[in-house]
JSON list of C-alpha atoms and ligand atoms in Angstrom, two decimals:
[
{"chain": "A", "resi": 1, "resn": "MET", "atom": "CA", "xyz": [8.88, -21.69, 13.19]},
{"chain": "A", "resi": 2, "resn": "THR", "atom": "CA", "xyz": [10.89, -20.12, 10.61]},
{"chain": "A", "resi": 3, "resn": "ALA", "atom": "CA", "xyz": [10.24, -16.34, 10.01]},
{"chain": "A", "resi": 4, "resn": "PRO", "atom": "CA", "xyz": [7.32, -15.56, 7.76]},
{"chain": "A", "resi": 5, "resn": "ARG", "atom": "CA", "xyz": [8.02, -15.01, 4.20]},
{"chain": "A", "resi": 6, "resn": "ILE", "atom": "CA", "xyz": [6.63, -11.54, 3.24]},
{"chain": "A", "resi": 7, "resn": "VAL", "atom": "CA", "xyz": [6.72, -11.21, -0.84]},
{"chain": "A", "resi": 8, "resn": "VAL", "atom": "CA", "xyz": [7.52, -7.12, -1.35]},
{"chain": "A", "resi": 9, "resn": "ALA", "atom": "CA", "xyz": [6.18, -6.29, -4.72]},
{"chain": "A", "resi": 10, "resn": "GLY", "atom": "CA", "xyz": [9.33, -3.69, -5.63]},
{"chain": "A", "resi": 11, "resn": "PHE", "atom": "CA", "xyz": [10.47, -1.85, -8.91]},
{"chain": "A", "resi": 12, "resn": "ALA", "atom": "CA", "xyz": [12.69, -1.41, -12.11]},
{"chain": "A", "resi": 13, "resn": "ARG", "atom": "CA", "xyz": [13.80, 1.84, -12.43]},
{"chain": "A", "resi": 14, "resn": "THR", "atom": "CA", "xyz": [16.71, 4.31, -13.85]},
{"chain": "A", "resi": 15, "resn": "LEU", "atom": "CA", "xyz": [18.36, 6.22, -11.08]},
{"chain": "A", "resi": 16, "resn": "GLN", "atom": "CA", "xyz": [21.86, 7.67, -11.40]},
{"chain": "A", "resi": 17, "resn": "GLY", "atom": "CA", "xyz": [21.44, 6.69, -14.94]},
{"chain": "A", "resi": 18, "resn": "ARG", "atom": "CA", "xyz": [21.72, 2.41, -14.07]},
{"chain": "A", "resi": 19, "resn": "GLU", "atom": "CA", "xyz": [18.16, 0.78, -13.83]},
{"chain": "A", "resi": 20, "resn": "ARG", "atom": "CA", "xyz": [18.02, -1.00, -10.54]},
{"chain": "A", "resi": 21, "resn": "ALA", "atom": "CA", "xyz": [15.57, -3.32, -9.32]},
{"chain": "A", "resi": 22, "resn": "GLY", "atom": "CA", "xyz": [14.48, -3.57, -5.66]},
{"chain": "A", "resi": 23, "resn": "THR", "atom": "CA", "xyz": [12.24, -1.44, -3.18]},
{"chain": "A", "resi": 24, "resn": "ASP", "atom": "CA", "xyz": [13.30, 1.16, -0.59]},
{"chain": "A", "resi": 25, "resn": "ALA", "atom": "CA", "xyz": [15.13, -0.50, 1.79]},
{"chain": "A", "resi": 26, "resn": "SER", "atom": "CA", "xyz": [12.71, 0.94, 4.96]},
{"chain": "A", "resi": 27, "resn": "TYR", "atom": "CA", "xyz": [10.02, -1.34, 3.67]},
{"chain": "A", "resi": 28, "resn": "ALA", "atom": "CA", "xyz": [12.48, -4.54, 3.77]},
{"chain": "A", "resi": 29, "resn": "ARG", "atom": "CA", "xyz": [13.75, -2.95, 7.08]},
{"chain": "A", "resi": 30, "resn": "ALA", "atom": "CA", "xyz": [10.22, -2.34, 8.52]},
{"chain": "A", "resi": 31, "resn": "LEU", "atom": "CA", "xyz": [9.51, -6.28, 8.08]},
{"chain": "A", "resi": 32, "resn": "ALA", "atom": "CA", "xyz": [12.43, -7.26, 9.19]},
{"chain": "A", "resi": 33, "resn": "ARG", "atom": "CA", "xyz": [11.89, -5.59, 12.30]},
{"chain": "A", "resi": 34, "resn": "ALA", "atom": "CA", "xyz": [8.90, -7.24, 12.52]},
{"chain": "A", "resi": 35, "resn": "GLY", "atom": "CA", "xyz": [10.18, -10.81, 12.60]},
{"chain": "A", "resi": 36, "resn": "ALA", "atom": "CA", "xyz": [9.63, -11.55, 8.75]},
{"chain": "A", "resi": 37, "resn": "LEU", "atom": "CA", "xyz": [11.72, -12.09, 6.09]},
{"chain": "A", "resi": 38, "resn": "PRO", "atom": "CA", "xyz": [11.09, -9.55, 2.88]},
{"chain": "A", "resi": 39, "resn": "LEU", "atom": "CA", "xyz": [11.26, -11.64, -0.57]},
{"chain": "A", "resi": 40, "resn": "ILE", "atom": "CA", "xyz": [11.46, -8.57, -2.90]},
{"chain": "A", "resi": 41, "resn": "LEU", "atom": "CA", "xyz": [10.19, -9.04, -6.46]},
{"chain": "A", "resi": 42, "resn": "ALA", "atom": "CA", "xyz": [10.66, -6.61, -9.42]},
{"chain": "A", "resi": 43, "resn": "PRO", "atom": "CA", "xyz": [9.21, -6.20, -12.84]},
{"chain": "A", "resi": 44, "resn": "VAL", "atom": "CA", "xyz": [11.29, -7.96, -14.94]},
{"chain": "A", "resi": 45, "resn": "THR", "atom": "CA", "xyz": [10.08, -11.18, -15.70]},
{"chain": "A", "resi": 46, "resn": "ASP", "atom": "CA", "xyz": [6.45, -12.31, -16.55]},
{"chain": "A", "resi": 47, "resn": "PRO", "atom": "CA", "xyz": [4.03, -11.43, -13.79]},
{"chain": "A", "resi": 48, "resn": "ALA", "atom": "CA", "xyz": [2.49, -14.87, -13.56]},
{"chain": "A", "resi": 49, "resn": "TRP", "atom": "CA", "xyz": [5.89, -16.68, -12.77]},
{"chain": "A", "resi": 50, "resn": "ALA", "atom": "CA", "xyz": [6.03, -13.83, -9.72]},
{"chain": "A", "resi": 51, "resn": "ALA", "atom": "CA", "xyz": [2.43, -14.44, -8.81]},
{"chain": "A", "resi": 52, "resn": "ASP", "atom": "CA", "xyz": [3.33, -18.15, -9.38]},
{"chain": "A", "resi": 53, "resn": "LEU", "atom": "CA", "xyz": [5.78, -17.63, -6.10]},
{"chain": "A", "resi": 54, "resn": "LEU", "atom": "CA", "xyz": [3.18, -16.26, -3.95]},
{"chain": "A", "resi": 55, "resn": "PRO", "atom": "CA", "xyz": [1.42, -19.40, -2.50]},
{"chain": "A", "resi": 56, "resn": "LEU", "atom": "CA", "xyz": [4.95, -20.51, -1.40]},
{"chain": "A", "resi": 57, "resn": "ALA", "atom": "CA", "xyz": [5.28, -16.69, 1.04]},
{"chain": "A", "resi": 58, "resn": "ASP", "atom": "CA", "xyz": [2.65, -16.03, 3.99]},
{"chain": "A", "resi": 59, "resn": "GLY", "atom": "CA", "xyz": [1.86, -12.16, 3.16]},
{"chain": "A", "resi": 60, "resn": "LEU", "atom": "CA", "xyz": [2.14, -9.56, 0.49]},
{"chain": "A", "resi": 61, "resn": "LEU", "atom": "CA", "xyz": [3.33, -6.13, 0.83]},
{"chain": "A", "resi": 62, "resn": "LEU", "atom": "CA", "xyz": [1.87, -3.41, -1.88]},
{"chain": "A", "resi": 63, "resn": "THR", "atom": "CA", "xyz": [4.26, -0.39, -1.87]},
{"chain": "A", "resi": 64, "resn": "GLY", "atom": "CA", "xyz": [4.37, 2.98, -3.18]},
{"chain": "A", "resi": 65, "resn": "GLY", "atom": "CA", "xyz": [5.71, 3.99, -6.40]},
{"chain": "A", "resi": 66, "resn": "HIS", "atom": "CA", "xyz": [4.50, 5.55, -9.74]},
{"chain": "A", "resi": 67, "resn": "ASP", "atom": "CA", "xyz": [0.73, 6.17, -11.28]},
{"chain": "A", "resi": 68, "resn": "LEU", "atom": "CA", "xyz": [-1.53, 3.45, -11.63]},
{"chain": "A", "resi": 69, "resn": "ASP", "atom": "CA", "xyz": [-2.20, 3.40, -16.22]},
{"chain": "A", "resi": 70, "resn": "PRO", "atom": "CA", "xyz": [-5.72, 4.83, -15.67]},
{"chain": "A", "resi": 71, "resn": "ALA", "atom": "CA", "xyz": [-6.24, 2.70, -18.53]},
{"chain": "A", "resi": 72, "resn": "ARG", "atom": "CA", "xyz": [-7.03, 0.11, -15.81]},
{"chain": "A", "resi": 73, "resn": "TYR", "atom": "CA", "xyz": [-10.08, 1.29, -14.65]},
{"chain": "A", "resi": 74, "resn": "GLY", "atom": "CA", "xyz": [-11.27, 2.51, -17.97]},
{"chain": "A", "resi": 75, "resn": "ALA", "atom": "CA", "xyz": [-10.17, 6.44, -17.75]},
{"chain": "A", "resi": 76, "resn": "HIS", "atom": "CA", "xyz": [-8.43, 8.42, -20.30]},
{"chain": "A", "resi": 77, "resn": "PRO", "atom": "CA", "xyz": [-5.21, 10.19, -18.72]},
{"chain": "A", "resi": 78, "resn": "SER", "atom": "CA", "xyz": [-5.56, 13.38, -17.82]},
{"chain": "A", "resi": 79, "resn": "PRO", "atom": "CA", "xyz": [-3.25, 16.18, -18.01]},
{"chain": "A", "resi": 80, "resn": "ALA", "atom": "CA", "xyz": [-1.73, 15.84, -14.74]},
{"chain": "A", "resi": 81, "resn": "LEU", "atom": "CA", "xyz": [-0.91, 12.08, -15.23]},
{"chain": "A", "resi": 82, "resn": "GLU", "atom": "CA", "xyz": [2.72, 11.75, -13.75]},
{"chain": "A", "resi": 83, "resn": "THR", "atom": "CA", "xyz": [4.95, 8.66, -14.82]},
{"chain": "A", "resi": 84, "resn": "VAL", "atom": "CA", "xyz": [3.19, 4.98, -15.75]},
{"chain": "A", "resi": 85, "resn": "ASP", "atom": "CA", "xyz": [4.96, 1.78, -15.49]},
{"chain": "A", "resi": 86, "resn": "PRO", "atom": "CA", "xyz": [2.57, -1.03, -17.39]},
{"chain": "A", "resi": 87, "resn": "ALA", "atom": "CA", "xyz": [5.25, -3.64, -16.53]},
{"chain": "A", "resi": 88, "resn": "ARG", "atom": "CA", "xyz": [4.52, -2.71, -12.62]},
{"chain": "A", "resi": 89, "resn": "ASP", "atom": "CA", "xyz": [1.13, -2.48, -12.95]},
{"chain": "A", "resi": 90, "resn": "ALA", "atom": "CA", "xyz": [0.98, -5.78, -14.03]},
{"chain": "A", "resi": 91, "resn": "LEU", "atom": "CA", "xyz": [3.29, -7.13, -11.54]},
{"chain": "A", "resi": 92, "resn": "ASP", "atom": "CA", "xyz": [1.13, -5.70, -8.47]},
{"chain": "A", "resi": 93, "resn": "LEU", "atom": "CA", "xyz": [-1.87, -6.59, -10.25]},
{"chain": "A", "resi": 94, "resn": "ALA", "atom": "CA", "xyz": [-0.47, -10.20, -10.76]},
{"chain": "A", "resi": 95, "resn": "LEU", "atom": "CA", "xyz": [0.73, -10.67, -6.93]},
{"chain": "A", "resi": 96, "resn": "PHE", "atom": "CA", "xyz": [-2.88, -8.85, -5.64]},
{"chain": "A", "resi": 97, "resn": "GLY", "atom": "CA", "xyz": [-4.97, -11.20, -7.54]},
{"chain": "A", "resi": 98, "resn": "THR", "atom": "CA", "xyz": [-3.57, -13.87, -6.40]},
{"chain": "A", "resi": 99, "resn": "ALA", "atom": "CA", "xyz": [-3.06, -13.14, -2.80]},
{"chain": "A", "resi": 100, "resn": "TRP", "atom": "CA", "xyz": [-7.01, -11.79, -3.01]},
{"chain": "A", "resi": 101, "resn": "ASP", "atom": "CA", "xyz": [-7.55, -15.77, -4.17]},
{"chain": "A", "resi": 102, "resn": "ARG", "atom": "CA", "xyz": [-5.61, -17.64, -1.96]},
{"chain": "A", "resi": 103, "resn": "ARG", "atom": "CA", "xyz": [-6.73, -14.97, 1.11]},
{"chain": "A", "resi": 104, "resn": "LEU", "atom": "CA", "xyz": [-3.42, -14.13, 1.79]},
{"chain": "A", "resi": 105, "resn": "PRO", "atom": "CA", "xyz": [-2.54, -11.27, 4.36]},
{"chain": "A", "resi": 106, "resn": "VAL", "atom": "CA", "xyz": [-1.87, -8.33, 2.69]},
{"chain": "A", "resi": 107, "resn": "LEU", "atom": "CA", "xyz": [-0.76, -4.85, 3.74]},
{"chain": "A", "resi": 108, "resn": "ALA", "atom": "CA", "xyz": [-0.88, -2.16, 0.70]},
{"chain": "A", "resi": 109, "resn": "VAL", "atom": "CA", "xyz": [1.16, 1.42, 1.12]},
{"chain": "A", "resi": 110, "resn": "CYS", "atom": "CA", "xyz": [0.06, 4.64, -0.95]},
{"chain": "A", "resi": 111, "resn": "ARG", "atom": "CA", "xyz": [0.48, 3.48, -4.57]},
{"chain": "A", "resi": 112, "resn": "GLY", "atom": "CA", "xyz": [-0.55, -0.41, -3.13]},
{"chain": "A", "resi": 113, "resn": "LEU", "atom": "CA", "xyz": [-4.01, 0.90, -1.57]},
{"chain": "A", "resi": 114, "resn": "GLN", "atom": "CA", "xyz": [-4.76, 2.22, -4.82]},
{"chain": "A", "resi": 115, "resn": "VAL", "atom": "CA", "xyz": [-3.51, -1.12, -6.92]},
{"chain": "A", "resi": 116, "resn": "VAL", "atom": "CA", "xyz": [-5.96, -2.88, -4.41]},
{"chain": "A", "resi": 117, "resn": "ASN", "atom": "CA", "xyz": [-9.04, -0.32, -5.43]},
{"chain": "A", "resi": 118, "resn": "VAL", "atom": "CA", "xyz": [-8.54, -0.82, -8.96]},
{"chain": "A", "resi": 119, "resn": "ALA", "atom": "CA", "xyz": [-7.69, -4.47, -8.50]},
{"chain": "A", "resi": 120, "resn": "LEU", "atom": "CA", "xyz": [-11.13, -4.93, -7.03]},
{"chain": "A", "resi": 121, "resn": "GLY", "atom": "CA", "xyz": [-13.13, -2.76, -9.50]},
{"chain": "A", "resi": 122, "resn": "GLY", "atom": "CA", "xyz": [-12.52, 0.89, -8.04]},
{"chain": "A", "resi": 123, "resn": "THR", "atom": "CA", "xyz": [-11.36, 4.32, -9.73]},
{"chain": "A", "resi": 124, "resn": "LEU", "atom": "CA", "xyz": [-8.88, 7.00, -8.94]},
{"chain": "A", "resi": 125, "resn": "TRP", "atom": "CA", "xyz": [-8.51, 10.45, -8.73]},
{"chain": "A", "resi": 126, "resn": "GLN", "atom": "CA", "xyz": [-5.63, 11.07, -11.29]},
{"chain": "A", "resi": 127, "resn": "ASP", "atom": "CA", "xyz": [-4.53, 14.43, -9.53]},
{"chain": "A", "resi": 128, "resn": "LEU", "atom": "CA", "xyz": [-5.87, 15.92, -6.55]},
{"chain": "A", "resi": 129, "resn": "PRO", "atom": "CA", "xyz": [-4.55, 19.46, -7.13]},
{"chain": "A", "resi": 130, "resn": "SER", "atom": "CA", "xyz": [-6.70, 19.70, -10.13]},
{"chain": "A", "resi": 131, "resn": "GLU", "atom": "CA", "xyz": [-9.27, 16.92, -9.86]},
{"chain": "A", "resi": 132, "resn": "ARG", "atom": "CA", "xyz": [-10.34, 17.53, -6.22]},
{"chain": "A", "resi": 133, "resn": "PRO", "atom": "CA", "xyz": [-8.86, 21.04, -5.05]},
{"chain": "A", "resi": 134, "resn": "GLY", "atom": "CA", "xyz": [-8.77, 20.89, -0.71]},
{"chain": "A", "resi": 135, "resn": "PRO", "atom": "CA", "xyz": [-7.52, 22.28, 1.76]},
{"chain": "A", "resi": 136, "resn": "VAL", "atom": "CA", "xyz": [-5.09, 19.39, 3.05]},
{"chain": "A", "resi": 137, "resn": "VAL", "atom": "CA", "xyz": [-1.33, 19.34, 0.96]},
{"chain": "A", "resi": 138, "resn": "HIS", "atom": "CA", "xyz": [-1.08, 15.22, 0.06]},
{"chain": "A", "resi": 139, "resn": "ASN", "atom": "CA", "xyz": [2.54, 15.79, -1.26]},
{"chain": "A", "resi": 140, "resn": "GLN", "atom": "CA", "xyz": [4.34, 17.42, 1.89]},
{"chain": "A", "resi": 141, "resn": "GLY", "atom": "CA", "xyz": [7.25, 19.28, 1.11]},
{"chain": "A", "resi": 142, "resn": "GLU", "atom": "CA", "xyz": [8.69, 18.20, 4.17]},
{"chain": "A", "resi": 143, "resn": "PRO", "atom": "CA", "xyz": [11.03, 15.26, 4.79]},
{"chain": "A", "resi": 144, "resn": "ARG", "atom": "CA", "xyz": [9.55, 11.77, 4.56]},
{"chain": "A", "resi": 145, "resn": "ALA", "atom": "CA", "xyz": [9.35, 11.17, 8.36]},
{"chain": "A", "resi": 146, "resn": "ASN", "atom": "CA", "xyz": [7.45, 14.22, 9.49]},
{"chain": "A", "resi": 147, "resn": "ARG", "atom": "CA", "xyz": [3.72, 13.97, 9.94]},
{"chain": "A", "resi": 148, "resn": "SER", "atom": "CA", "xyz": [2.25, 16.96, 8.03]},
{"chain": "A", "resi": 149, "resn": "HIS", "atom": "CA", "xyz": [-1.81, 16.29, 8.02]},
{"chain": "A", "resi": 150, "resn": "PRO", "atom": "CA", "xyz": [-4.24, 14.43, 10.76]},
{"chain": "A", "resi": 151, "resn": "ILE", "atom": "CA", "xyz": [-6.74, 11.02, 9.16]},
{"chain": "A", "resi": 152, "resn": "THR", "atom": "CA", "xyz": [-9.44, 9.86, 11.61]},
{"chain": "A", "resi": 153, "resn": "ILE", "atom": "CA", "xyz": [-10.07, 6.39, 12.01]},
{"chain": "A", "resi": 154, "resn": "ALA", "atom": "CA", "xyz": [-13.54, 4.42, 11.58]},
{"chain": "A", "resi": 155, "resn": "PRO", "atom": "CA", "xyz": [-13.98, 2.76, 14.96]},
{"chain": "A", "resi": 156, "resn": "GLY", "atom": "CA", "xyz": [-14.74, -1.37, 14.62]},
{"chain": "A", "resi": 157, "resn": "SER", "atom": "CA", "xyz": [-11.84, -1.44, 11.63]},
{"chain": "A", "resi": 158, "resn": "ARG", "atom": "CA", "xyz": [-8.65, -3.51, 12.05]},
{"chain": "A", "resi": 159, "resn": "LEU", "atom": "CA", "xyz": [-6.83, -0.07, 11.09]},
{"chain": "A", "resi": 160, "resn": "ARG", "atom": "CA", "xyz": [-8.04, 1.44, 14.51]},
{"chain": "A", "resi": 161, "resn": "GLN", "atom": "CA", "xyz": [-7.30, -1.43, 16.65]},
{"chain": "A", "resi": 162, "resn": "ILE", "atom": "CA", "xyz": [-3.34, -0.90, 15.49]},
{"chain": "A", "resi": 163, "resn": "ALA", "atom": "CA", "xyz": [-3.26, 2.40, 15.82]},
{"chain": "A", "resi": 164, "resn": "GLY", "atom": "CA", "xyz": [-5.04, 2.71, 18.93]},
{"chain": "A", "resi": 165, "resn": "ALA", "atom": "CA", "xyz": [-6.43, 5.54, 18.55]},
{"chain": "A", "resi": 166, "resn": "GLU", "atom": "CA", "xyz": [-9.23, 7.76, 16.51]},
{"chain": "A", "resi": 167, "resn": "GLU", "atom": "CA", "xyz": [-7.12, 10.36, 15.29]},
{"chain": "A", "resi": 168, "resn": "VAL", "atom": "CA", "xyz": [-3.15, 9.99, 14.37]},
{"chain": "A", "resi": 169, "resn": "ARG", "atom": "CA", "xyz": [-0.77, 12.33, 11.98]},
{"chain": "A", "resi": 170, "resn": "VAL", "atom": "CA", "xyz": [0.43, 10.66, 9.16]},
{"chain": "A", "resi": 171, "resn": "ASN", "atom": "CA", "xyz": [2.75, 11.86, 6.30]},
{"chain": "A", "resi": 172, "resn": "SER", "atom": "CA", "xyz": [1.85, 12.17, 2.93]},
{"chain": "A", "resi": 173, "resn": "PHE", "atom": "CA", "xyz": [3.34, 11.77, -0.55]},
{"chain": "A", "resi": 174, "resn": "HIS", "atom": "CA", "xyz": [0.34, 11.40, -3.26]},
{"chain": "A", "resi": 175, "resn": "HIS", "atom": "CA", "xyz": [-1.22, 13.57, -6.16]},
{"chain": "A", "resi": 176, "resn": "GLN", "atom": "CA", "xyz": [-3.65, 10.51, -6.53]},
{"chain": "A", "resi": 177, "resn": "ALA", "atom": "CA", "xyz": [-6.28, 8.75, -4.43]},
{"chain": "A", "resi": 178, "resn": "VAL", "atom": "CA", "xyz": [-9.27, 6.67, -4.27]},
{"chain": "A", "resi": 179, "resn": "ARG", "atom": "CA", "xyz": [-12.61, 7.91, -6.31]},
{"chain": "A", "resi": 180, "resn": "ASP", "atom": "CA", "xyz": [-15.09, 5.04, -6.39]},
{"chain": "A", "resi": 181, "resn": "ILE", "atom": "CA", "xyz": [-14.57, 2.84, -3.58]},
{"chain": "A", "resi": 182, "resn": "ALA", "atom": "CA", "xyz": [-14.44, -1.04, -4.90]},
{"chain": "A", "resi": 183, "resn": "PRO", "atom": "CA", "xyz": [-17.12, -3.57, -4.10]},
{"chain": "A", "resi": 184, "resn": "GLY", "atom": "CA", "xyz": [-15.91, -5.37, -1.05]},
{"chain": "A", "resi": 185, "resn": "LEU", "atom": "CA", "xyz": [-13.78, -2.69, 0.20]},
{"chain": "A", "resi": 186, "resn": "ARG", "atom": "CA", "xyz": [-14.88, 0.01, 3.00]},
{"chain": "A", "resi": 187, "resn": "VAL", "atom": "CA", "xyz": [-13.36, 3.03, 4.06]},
{"chain": "A", "resi": 188, "resn": "THR", "atom": "CA", "xyz": [-10.95, 3.00, 7.37]},
{"chain": "A", "resi": 189, "resn": "ALA", "atom": "CA", "xyz": [-9.43, 6.13, 7.38]},
{"chain": "A", "resi": 190, "resn": "THR", "atom": "CA", "xyz": [-10.12, 10.01, 5.54]},
{"chain": "A", "resi": 191, "resn": "ALA", "atom": "CA", "xyz": [-8.46, 13.15, 5.75]},
{"chain": "A", "resi": 192, "resn": "GLU", "atom": "CA", "xyz": [-10.15, 16.50, 6.97]},
{"chain": "A", "resi": 193, "resn": "ASP", "atom": "CA", "xyz": [-10.68, 17.36, 3.51]},
{"chain": "A", "resi": 194, "resn": "GLY", "atom": "CA", "xyz": [-12.57, 13.29, 2.80]},
{"chain": "A", "resi": 195, "resn": "VAL", "atom": "CA", "xyz": [-9.69, 12.06, 0.89]},
{"chain": "A", "resi": 196, "resn": "ILE", "atom": "CA", "xyz": [-9.67, 8.22, 1.58]},
{"chain": "A", "resi": 197, "resn": "GLU", "atom": "CA", "xyz": [-6.44, 7.36, 3.52]},
{"chain": "A", "resi": 198, "resn": "GLY", "atom": "CA", "xyz": [-7.48, 3.91, 4.63]},
{"chain": "A", "resi": 199, "resn": "LEU", "atom": "CA", "xyz": [-9.23, 0.78, 3.52]},
{"chain": "A", "resi": 200, "resn": "GLU", "atom": "CA", "xyz": [-9.51, -2.60, 4.20]},
{"chain": "A", "resi": 201, "resn": "SER", "atom": "CA", "xyz": [-11.90, -5.88, 3.54]},
{"chain": "A", "resi": 202, "resn": "ASP", "atom": "CA", "xyz": [-15.53, -5.48, 4.69]},
{"chain": "A", "resi": 203, "resn": "ASP", "atom": "CA", "xyz": [-14.99, -9.33, 4.99]},
{"chain": "A", "resi": 204, "resn": "LEU", "atom": "CA", "xyz": [-13.15, -9.56, 8.39]},
{"chain": "A", "resi": 205, "resn": "GLY", "atom": "CA", "xyz": [-12.32, -13.22, 7.20]},
{"chain": "A", "resi": 206, "resn": "ARG", "atom": "CA", "xyz": [-9.79, -11.55, 5.26]},
{"chain": "A", "resi": 207, "resn": "TRP", "atom": "CA", "xyz": [-7.06, -9.36, 6.55]},
{"chain": "A", "resi": 208, "resn": "LEU", "atom": "CA", "xyz": [-6.19, -6.78, 3.98]},
{"chain": "A", "resi": 209, "resn": "VAL", "atom": "CA", "xyz": [-4.88, -3.21, 5.18]},
{"chain": "A", "resi": 210, "resn": "ALA", "atom": "CA", "xyz": [-4.09, -0.58, 3.24]},
{"chain": "A", "resi": 211, "resn": "VAL", "atom": "CA", "xyz": [-3.28, 2.89, 3.76]},
{"chain": "A", "resi": 212, "resn": "GLN", "atom": "CA", "xyz": [-2.49, 5.84, 1.53]},
{"chain": "A", "resi": 213, "resn": "TRP", "atom": "CA", "xyz": [0.23, 7.30, 3.77]},
{"chain": "A", "resi": 214, "resn": "HIS", "atom": "CA", "xyz": [3.89, 5.81, 4.25]},
{"chain": "A", "resi": 215, "resn": "PRO", "atom": "CA", "xyz": [4.48, 3.94, 7.82]},
{"chain": "A", "resi": 216, "resn": "GLU", "atom": "CA", "xyz": [7.21, 2.12, 6.75]},
{"chain": "A", "resi": 217, "resn": "GLU", "atom": "CA", "xyz": [9.43, 5.96, 7.31]},
{"chain": "A", "resi": 218, "resn": "PHE", "atom": "CA", "xyz": [9.11, 5.32, 11.02]},
{"chain": "A", "resi": 219, "resn": "HIS", "atom": "CA", "xyz": [10.26, 1.89, 11.13]},
{"chain": "A", "resi": 220, "resn": "ALA", "atom": "CA", "xyz": [12.94, 3.13, 13.45]},
{"chain": "A", "resi": 221, "resn": "SER", "atom": "CA", "xyz": [10.85, 5.11, 16.07]},
{"chain": "A", "resi": 222, "resn": "PRO", "atom": "CA", "xyz": [10.75, 3.06, 19.15]},
{"chain": "A", "resi": 223, "resn": "ASP", "atom": "CA", "xyz": [7.18, 2.55, 19.53]},
{"chain": "A", "resi": 224, "resn": "SER", "atom": "CA", "xyz": [4.97, 3.44, 16.69]},
{"chain": "A", "resi": 225, "resn": "ALA", "atom": "CA", "xyz": [1.64, 3.13, 15.23]},
{"chain": "A", "resi": 226, "resn": "ASP", "atom": "CA", "xyz": [2.88, 2.80, 11.96]},
{"chain": "A", "resi": 227, "resn": "GLN", "atom": "CA", "xyz": [5.48, -0.34, 12.87]},
{"chain": "A", "resi": 228, "resn": "ARG", "atom": "CA", "xyz": [2.76, -1.85, 14.26]},
{"chain": "A", "resi": 229, "resn": "LEU", "atom": "CA", "xyz": [1.44, -2.06, 10.81]},
{"chain": "A", "resi": 230, "resn": "PHE", "atom": "CA", "xyz": [3.99, -4.13, 9.74]},
{"chain": "A", "resi": 231, "resn": "GLU", "atom": "CA", "xyz": [3.70, -6.34, 12.64]},
{"chain": "A", "resi": 232, "resn": "ALA", "atom": "CA", "xyz": [0.10, -6.99, 12.49]},
{"chain": "A", "resi": 233, "resn": "LEU", "atom": "CA", "xyz": [0.67, -8.44, 8.88]},
{"chain": "A", "resi": 234, "resn": "VAL", "atom": "CA", "xyz": [3.69, -9.90, 10.42]},
{"chain": "A", "resi": 235, "resn": "GLU", "atom": "CA", "xyz": [1.15, -11.95, 12.86]},
{"chain": "A", "resi": 236, "resn": "ALA", "atom": "CA", "xyz": [-1.68, -12.35, 10.26]},
{"chain": "A", "resi": 237, "resn": "ALA", "atom": "CA", "xyz": [1.05, -13.97, 8.13]},
{"chain": "A", "resi": 238, "resn": "ARG", "atom": "CA", "xyz": [2.58, -16.42, 10.88]},
{"chain": "A", "resi": 239, "resn": "ALA", "atom": "CA", "xyz": [-1.46, -17.41, 11.68]},
{"chain": "A", "resi": 240, "resn": "ALA", "atom": "CA", "xyz": [-2.33, -18.29, 8.18]},
{"chain": "A", "resi": 241, "resn": "ALA", "atom": "CA", "xyz": [1.33, -19.99, 8.21]},
{"chain": "A", "resi": 242, "resn": "ALA", "atom": "CA", "xyz": [-0.09, -22.23, 10.81]},
{"chain": "A", "resi": 243, "resn": "GLU", "atom": "CA", "xyz": [-3.54, -22.80, 9.24]},
{"chain": "A", "resi": 244, "resn": "PRO", "atom": "CA", "xyz": [-4.13, -26.31, 7.14]},
{"chain": "A", "resi": 245, "resn": "ALA", "atom": "CA", "xyz": [-4.17, -25.56, 3.92]},
{"chain": "B", "resi": 301, "resn": "LIG", "atom": "MN1", "xyz": [-2.26, 12.41, 2.39]}
]
């Protein structure tokens, strides 16, 4: 069959004085290396139109980015809230809502994990250092492919199966994190300070894997558990595509 088609939820953002629409190439490269065709969508049209495309694809990748608007989970903005992007919130939530309704495989990264939690009724810490200080630095000053803190992965989770280990080291570029977990989700990974680093659907019939770190930064590593996350999404997308609708 042809390569599974994975929609990648992208951004529209001004960089060096020009507005660009796209995504970090590392997400697209990780998918391409895993044998998929990445279809990058940017928040420049009616999000409903983008969501209409999703049923023509085989899976969804939600990517990292700016803070979600706390109004999406009924909270007032904290003084430490950073940039929000309402158009991107609308696109990500529309894409995830469609994927959830149609039971399409979803891999959610960083902000993507937070989008999933908020979409299903959970809340976020708006700023870990001021609202939930702890010993683990979650916004590393190191290069993106450096692994700055360990996480512990729950037995019986898809993540554990994919990672093949109880403890792995991950990179970390987030000042927000999951606060109240949405109904229907289970925690699959935590950092040493208890910050949530992984979520999945508690219905194993749904393929939903969400991680707070950035596995795409390891797409060029010869054999990384991080790249296996993308391979697992592509496998699930292939299996979903083969099922009669
Ligand atoms: Mn972290």
